[in-house]
PDB file of C-alpha atoms in Angstrom:
ATOM      1  CA  UNK A   1       0.104   0.078   0.057  1.00 80.00           C
ATOM      2  CA  UNK A   2       2.422   2.701   1.133  1.00 89.00           C
ATOM      3  CA  UNK A   3       4.243   1.832  -2.295  1.00 93.00           C
ATOM      4  CA  UNK A   4       0.631   2.645  -4.202  1.00 93.00           C
ATOM      5  CA  UNK A   5       0.312   6.137  -1.963  1.00 95.00           C
ATOM      6  CA  UNK A   6       3.651   7.167  -2.089  1.00 95.00           C
ATOM      7  CA  UNK A   7       3.285   6.987  -6.093  1.00 96.00           C
ATOM      8  CA  UNK A   8       0.124   8.390  -6.391  1.00 97.00           C
ATOM      9  CA  UNK A   9       0.799  11.364  -3.527  1.00 95.00           C
ATOM     10  CA  UNK A  10       0.128  14.355  -5.298  1.00 96.00           C
ATOM     11  CA  UNK A  11      -3.097  12.614  -7.287  1.00 96.00           C
ATOM     12  CA  UNK A  12      -4.213  11.334  -3.367  1.00 97.00           C
ATOM     13  CA  UNK A  13      -3.358  14.448  -1.316  1.00 97.00           C
ATOM     14  CA  UNK A  14      -2.939  17.373  -3.379  1.00 95.00           C
ATOM     15  CA  UNK A  15      -5.545  17.189  -6.531  1.00 95.00           C
ATOM     16  CA  UNK A  16      -6.780  20.689  -5.975  1.00 94.00           C
ATOM     17  CA  UNK A  17     -10.353  19.952  -6.496  1.00 94.00           C
ATOM     18  CA  UNK A  18     -11.651  17.531  -3.458  1.00 98.00           C
ATOM     19  CA  UNK A  19     -12.912  19.002  -0.760  1.00 98.00           C
ATOM     20  CA  UNK A  20     -10.259  19.352   2.416  1.00 98.00           C
ATOM     21  CA  UNK A  21     -11.126  19.469   5.816  1.00 97.00           C
ATOM     22  CA  UNK A  22     -10.733  19.416   9.272  1.00 97.00           C
ATOM     23  CA  UNK A  23      -7.250  20.775   9.935  1.00 98.00           C
ATOM     24  CA  UNK A  24      -5.767  21.634   6.647  1.00 96.00           C
ATOM     25  CA  UNK A  25      -2.180  21.479   8.136  1.00 96.00           C
ATOM     26  CA  UNK A  26      -3.092  18.195  10.192  1.00 97.00           C
ATOM     27  CA  UNK A  27      -0.353  15.964  11.109  1.00 97.00           C
ATOM     28  CA  UNK A  28      -2.851  13.006   9.975  1.00 97.00           C
ATOM     29  CA  UNK A  29      -4.791  13.061   6.736  1.00 97.00           C
ATOM     30  CA  UNK A  30      -7.649  11.221   6.727  1.00 98.00           C
ATOM     31  CA  UNK A  31      -8.910  10.280   2.510  1.00 98.00           C
ATOM     32  CA  UNK A  32     -12.080   8.875   1.902  1.00 98.00           C
ATOM     33  CA  UNK A  33     -13.440   7.284  -1.611  1.00 98.00           C
ATOM     34  CA  UNK A  34     -17.244   7.067  -0.935  1.00 98.00           C
ATOM     35  CA  UNK A  35     -20.222   7.051  -2.577  1.00 98.00           C
ATOM     36  CA  UNK A  36     -23.821   9.054  -1.529  1.00 98.00           C
ATOM     37  CA  UNK A  37     -25.553   6.043  -1.693  1.00 98.00           C
ATOM     38  CA  UNK A  38     -24.011   3.938   0.410  1.00 97.00           C
ATOM     39  CA  UNK A  39     -25.429   2.177   3.361  1.00 96.00           C
ATOM     40  CA  UNK A  40     -21.903   1.694   4.900  1.00 96.00           C
ATOM     41  CA  UNK A  41     -20.567   5.241   4.245  1.00 97.00           C
ATOM     42  CA  UNK A  42     -23.575   6.499   5.680  1.00 98.00           C
ATOM     43  CA  UNK A  43     -22.946   4.189   8.568  1.00 96.00           C
ATOM     44  CA  UNK A  44     -19.618   5.267   9.025  1.00 97.00           C
ATOM     45  CA  UNK A  45     -20.238   9.566   8.350  1.00 98.00           C
ATOM     46  CA  UNK A  46     -20.561   9.862  12.260  1.00 98.00           C
ATOM     47  CA  UNK A  47     -17.461   8.236  13.160  1.00 97.00           C
ATOM     48  CA  UNK A  48     -15.927   9.787  10.070  1.00 98.00           C
ATOM     49  CA  UNK A  49     -17.127  13.236  11.567  1.00 98.00           C
ATOM     50  CA  UNK A  50     -16.496  12.563  15.445  1.00 98.00           C
ATOM     51  CA  UNK A  51     -13.189  11.367  14.363  1.00 98.00           C
ATOM     52  CA  UNK A  52     -11.649  14.455  13.009  1.00 98.00           C
ATOM     53  CA  UNK A  53     -13.728  16.859  15.404  1.00 98.00           C
ATOM     54  CA  UNK A  54     -12.294  15.020  18.383  1.00 98.00           C
ATOM     55  CA  UNK A  55      -9.199  15.262  17.519  1.00 98.00           C
ATOM     56  CA  UNK A  56      -8.464  18.061  15.834  1.00 97.00           C
ATOM     57  CA  UNK A  57      -5.946  17.799  13.780  1.00 98.00           C
ATOM     58  CA  UNK A  58      -6.130  15.177  11.070  1.00 98.00           C
ATOM     59  CA  UNK A  59      -6.402  16.257   7.646  1.00 98.00           C
ATOM     60  CA  UNK A  60      -9.256  14.932   5.779  1.00 98.00           C
ATOM     61  CA  UNK A  61     -10.138  14.186   2.385  1.00 98.00           C
ATOM     62  CA  UNK A  62     -13.137  13.777   0.481  1.00 99.00           C
ATOM     63  CA  UNK A  63     -13.032  11.623  -2.629  1.00 99.00           C
ATOM     64  CA  UNK A  64     -16.545  11.177  -4.554  1.00 99.00           C
ATOM     65  CA  UNK A  65     -16.612   7.745  -5.899  1.00 98.00           C
ATOM     66  CA  UNK A  66     -19.758   6.814  -7.418  1.00 98.00           C
ATOM     67  CA  UNK A  67     -20.057   3.587  -8.243  1.00 98.00           C
ATOM     68  CA  UNK A  68     -23.531   2.801  -7.310  1.00 98.00           C
ATOM     69  CA  UNK A  69     -25.642   3.920  -9.949  1.00 97.00           C
ATOM     70  CA  UNK A  70     -27.437   6.800 -11.704  1.00 98.00           C
ATOM     71  CA  UNK A  71     -28.233   8.404  -8.476  1.00 98.00           C
ATOM     72  CA  UNK A  72     -25.042   8.198  -6.954  1.00 98.00           C
ATOM     73  CA  UNK A  73     -23.119  10.157 -10.575  1.00 98.00           C
ATOM     74  CA  UNK A  74     -25.882  12.871  -9.593  1.00 98.00           C
ATOM     75  CA  UNK A  75     -25.437  12.994  -5.933  1.00 99.00           C
ATOM     76  CA  UNK A  76     -21.242  13.021  -6.578  1.00 99.00           C
ATOM     77  CA  UNK A  77     -21.767  15.559  -9.151  1.00 99.00           C
ATOM     78  CA  UNK A  78     -24.045  18.171  -7.542  1.00 99.00           C
ATOM     79  CA  UNK A  79     -21.810  17.685  -4.443  1.00 99.00           C
ATOM     80  CA  UNK A  80     -18.365  19.127  -6.238  1.00 99.00           C
ATOM     81  CA  UNK A  81     -20.511  21.140  -8.368  1.00 99.00           C
ATOM     82  CA  UNK A  82     -21.433  23.075  -4.988  1.00 99.00           C
ATOM     83  CA  UNK A  83     -17.669  23.160  -4.588  1.00 99.00           C
ATOM     84  CA  UNK A  84     -16.846  25.028  -7.505  1.00 98.00           C
ATOM     85  CA  UNK A  85     -20.030  27.094  -7.094  1.00 98.00           C
ATOM     86  CA  UNK A  86     -20.027  27.804  -3.651  1.00 98.00           C
ATOM     87  CA  UNK A  87     -17.277  27.013  -1.921  1.00 98.00           C
ATOM     88  CA  UNK A  88     -15.962  24.765   0.855  1.00 97.00           C
ATOM     89  CA  UNK A  89     -18.507  25.586   3.531  1.00 98.00           C
ATOM     90  CA  UNK A  90     -21.632  25.333   1.059  1.00 98.00           C
ATOM     91  CA  UNK A  91     -19.944  21.628  -0.045  1.00 99.00           C
ATOM     92  CA  UNK A  92     -19.745  20.259   3.815  1.00 98.00           C
ATOM     93  CA  UNK A  93     -23.391  21.657   3.960  1.00 98.00           C
ATOM     94  CA  UNK A  94     -24.134  19.977   0.884  1.00 99.00           C
ATOM     95  CA  UNK A  95     -22.227  16.751   1.638  1.00 99.00           C
ATOM     96  CA  UNK A  96     -23.584  16.427   4.998  1.00 98.00           C
ATOM     97  CA  UNK A  97     -27.326  16.496   4.024  1.00 99.00           C
ATOM     98  CA  UNK A  98     -26.601  13.545   1.099  1.00 99.00           C
ATOM     99  CA  UNK A  99     -24.701  11.665   3.760  1.00 98.00           C
ATOM    100  CA  UNK A 100     -27.961  11.778   6.101  1.00 98.00           C
ATOM    101  CA  UNK A 101     -30.300  11.259   3.228  1.00 98.00           C
ATOM    102  CA  UNK A 102     -32.418   7.803   3.637  1.00 95.00           C
ATOM    103  CA  UNK A 103     -34.376   8.749   0.153  1.00 95.00           C
ATOM    104  CA  UNK A 104     -33.892   8.836  -3.569  1.00 97.00           C
ATOM    105  CA  UNK A 105     -31.636  11.535  -5.306  1.00 98.00           C
ATOM    106  CA  UNK A 106     -33.598  12.844  -7.749  1.00 98.00           C
ATOM    107  CA  UNK A 107     -33.869  16.333  -9.217  1.00 97.00           C
ATOM    108  CA  UNK A 108     -36.564  17.367  -6.984  1.00 98.00           C
ATOM    109  CA  UNK A 109     -34.774  16.256  -3.796  1.00 98.00           C
ATOM    110  CA  UNK A 110     -31.581  18.774  -4.994  1.00 98.00           C
ATOM    111  CA  UNK A 111     -33.536  21.453  -5.988  1.00 98.00           C
ATOM    112  CA  UNK A 112     -35.137  21.613  -2.230  1.00 98.00           C
ATOM    113  CA  UNK A 113     -31.817  20.832  -0.899  1.00 99.00           C
ATOM    114  CA  UNK A 114     -30.405  24.039  -3.154  1.00 99.00           C
ATOM    115  CA  UNK A 115     -33.471  25.811  -1.846  1.00 98.00           C
ATOM    116  CA  UNK A 116     -33.237  24.772   2.193  1.00 98.00           C
ATOM    117  CA  UNK A 117     -29.024  25.780   2.110  1.00 98.00           C
ATOM    118  CA  UNK A 118     -30.301  29.208   0.192  1.00 98.00           C
ATOM    119  CA  UNK A 119     -27.776  28.003  -3.034  1.00 99.00           C
ATOM    120  CA  UNK A 120     -28.121  28.963  -6.324  1.00 98.00           C
ATOM    121  CA  UNK A 121     -29.400  26.148  -8.057  1.00 98.00           C
ATOM    122  CA  UNK A 122     -29.092  27.073 -11.532  1.00 98.00           C
ATOM    123  CA  UNK A 123     -25.554  27.752 -11.261  1.00 99.00           C
ATOM    124  CA  UNK A 124     -24.964  24.548  -9.536  1.00 99.00           C
ATOM    125  CA  UNK A 125     -26.788  22.752 -12.187  1.00 98.00           C
ATOM    126  CA  UNK A 126     -25.215  24.357 -14.786  1.00 98.00           C
ATOM    127  CA  UNK A 127     -21.250  23.549 -13.218  1.00 98.00           C
ATOM    128  CA  UNK A 128     -22.964  19.916 -12.502  1.00 98.00           C
ATOM    129  CA  UNK A 129     -22.612  19.254 -16.840  1.00 96.00           C
ATOM    130  CA  UNK A 130     -19.121  20.761 -16.602  1.00 98.00           C
ATOM    131  CA  UNK A 131     -15.984  18.881 -17.964  1.00 98.00           C
ATOM    132  CA  UNK A 132     -14.298  19.963 -14.161  1.00 97.00           C
ATOM    133  CA  UNK A 133     -16.864  17.826 -12.510  1.00 98.00           C
ATOM    134  CA  UNK A 134     -16.639  15.256 -15.055  1.00 98.00           C
ATOM    135  CA  UNK A 135     -12.702  15.166 -14.852  1.00 97.00           C
ATOM    136  CA  UNK A 136     -13.126  15.121 -11.150  1.00 98.00           C
ATOM    137  CA  UNK A 137     -15.037  12.225 -11.418  1.00 98.00           C
ATOM    138  CA  UNK A 138     -12.991   9.999 -13.495  1.00 98.00           C
ATOM    139  CA  UNK A 139     -10.386  10.878 -11.741  1.00 98.00           C
ATOM    140  CA  UNK A 140     -11.786   9.649  -8.718  1.00 98.00           C
ATOM    141  CA  UNK A 141     -12.150   6.724 -10.541  1.00 98.00           C
ATOM    142  CA  UNK A 142      -8.617   6.216 -11.733  1.00 98.00           C
ATOM    143  CA  UNK A 143      -7.312   6.732  -8.439  1.00 98.00           C
ATOM    144  CA  UNK A 144      -9.264   4.282  -6.779  1.00 98.00           C
ATOM    145  CA  UNK A 145      -8.717   1.919  -9.648  1.00 97.00           C
ATOM    146  CA  UNK A 146      -5.110   2.217  -9.193  1.00 97.00           C
ATOM    147  CA  UNK A 147      -5.181   1.780  -5.111  1.00 97.00           C
ATOM    148  CA  UNK A 148      -7.086  -1.231  -5.852  1.00 96.00           C
ATOM    149  CA  UNK A 149     -10.125   0.472  -3.691  1.00 97.00           C
ATOM    150  CA  UNK A 150     -12.753  -1.276  -5.539  1.00 95.00           C
ATOM    151  CA  UNK A 151     -15.904  -0.575  -3.335  1.00 96.00           C
ATOM    152  CA  UNK A 152     -16.954   2.374  -0.490  1.00 97.00           C
ATOM    153  CA  UNK A 153     -16.102   3.377   1.960  1.00 98.00           C
ATOM    154  CA  UNK A 154     -12.324   3.587   1.441  1.00 97.00           C
ATOM    155  CA  UNK A 155     -10.128   4.997   3.750  1.00 98.00           C
ATOM    156  CA  UNK A 156      -6.119   5.853   3.354  1.00 97.00           C
ATOM    157  CA  UNK A 157      -5.112   6.675   6.637  1.00 95.00           C
ATOM    158  CA  UNK A 158      -1.013   7.556   7.010  1.00 87.00           C
ATOM    159  CA  UNK A 159       0.530   4.734   4.407  1.00 90.00           C
ATOM    160  CA  UNK A 160      -2.687   2.216   5.002  1.00 93.00           C
ATOM    161  CA  UNK A 161      -5.088   1.844   3.040  1.00 96.00           C
ATOM    162  CA  UNK A 162      -8.552   0.444   4.445  1.00 95.00           C
ATOM    163  CA  UNK A 163     -11.101  -0.682   2.610  1.00 94.00           C
ATOM    164  CA  UNK A 164     -14.675  -1.112   3.708  1.00 92.00           C
ATOM    165  CA  UNK A 165     -16.416  -0.089   7.064  1.00 92.00           C
ATOM    166  CA  UNK A 166     -14.407   0.852  10.113  1.00 92.00           C
ATOM    167  CA  UNK A 167     -14.964   1.825  13.585  1.00 94.00           C
ATOM    168  CA  UNK A 168     -14.628   5.091  15.061  1.00 96.00           C
ATOM    169  CA  UNK A 169     -12.481   3.342  17.664  1.00 97.00           C
ATOM    170  CA  UNK A 170     -10.339   1.360  14.983  1.00 96.00           C
ATOM    171  CA  UNK A 171      -9.898   4.829  13.324  1.00 96.00           C
ATOM    172  CA  UNK A 172      -8.480   6.299  16.896  1.00 97.00           C
ATOM    173  CA  UNK A 173      -6.111   3.357  17.216  1.00 97.00           C
ATOM    174  CA  UNK A 174      -4.838   3.574  13.449  1.00 97.00           C
ATOM    175  CA  UNK A 175      -4.525   7.365  14.132  1.00 97.00           C
ATOM    176  CA  UNK A 176      -2.680   6.702  17.721  1.00 97.00           C
ATOM    177  CA  UNK A 177      -0.210   3.910  15.504  1.00 96.00           C
ATOM    178  CA  UNK A 178       0.634   6.627  13.061  1.00 96.00           C
ATOM    179  CA  UNK A 179       1.929   9.220  15.360  1.00 96.00           C
ATOM    180  CA  UNK A 180       3.528   6.641  17.571  1.00 96.00           C
ATOM    181  CA  UNK A 181       5.260   5.334  14.527  1.00 92.00           C
ATOM    182  CA  UNK A 182       6.784   8.742  13.684  1.00 82.00           C
ATOM    183  CA  UNK A 183       8.963   8.326  16.842  1.00 62.00           C
TER     184      UNK A 183
END
């Protein structure tokens, strides 16, 4: 894993499009490949949020990796387009809304979400069809393939690739190990 991560370092950690949250200068980076329709991603969401918030020194990068059909792609396009049009804070609000949403991701749902979050839906819709959004999703798919991340969620913590759902305590232990092994 560590060789693959080293070889793809820029694409993973500094692609210039992925959302970077938590502490952007954190001493440990958590990267998550996710699909907004993935049940295990939704189960991991509170644990990831708690880890990043309670630790305070984790850089958190989100890679939209829609693999569960059309609604997944629509959700990913909407999230990335929101980041491009409205910035990181509104992106994070959209991300949270999509992660907590239990039903279908339809055009109507996205219109309601834009209205509730006071976003410019027309501008976001225009951006959803942009080359930049398509490229971002394409790059995330290529990166996941190169890292052998075939399902969601997929995490990178330090130089370890973790495929599948993790509990909060498991993530905390890995973060502690990463820090301890820096010596």
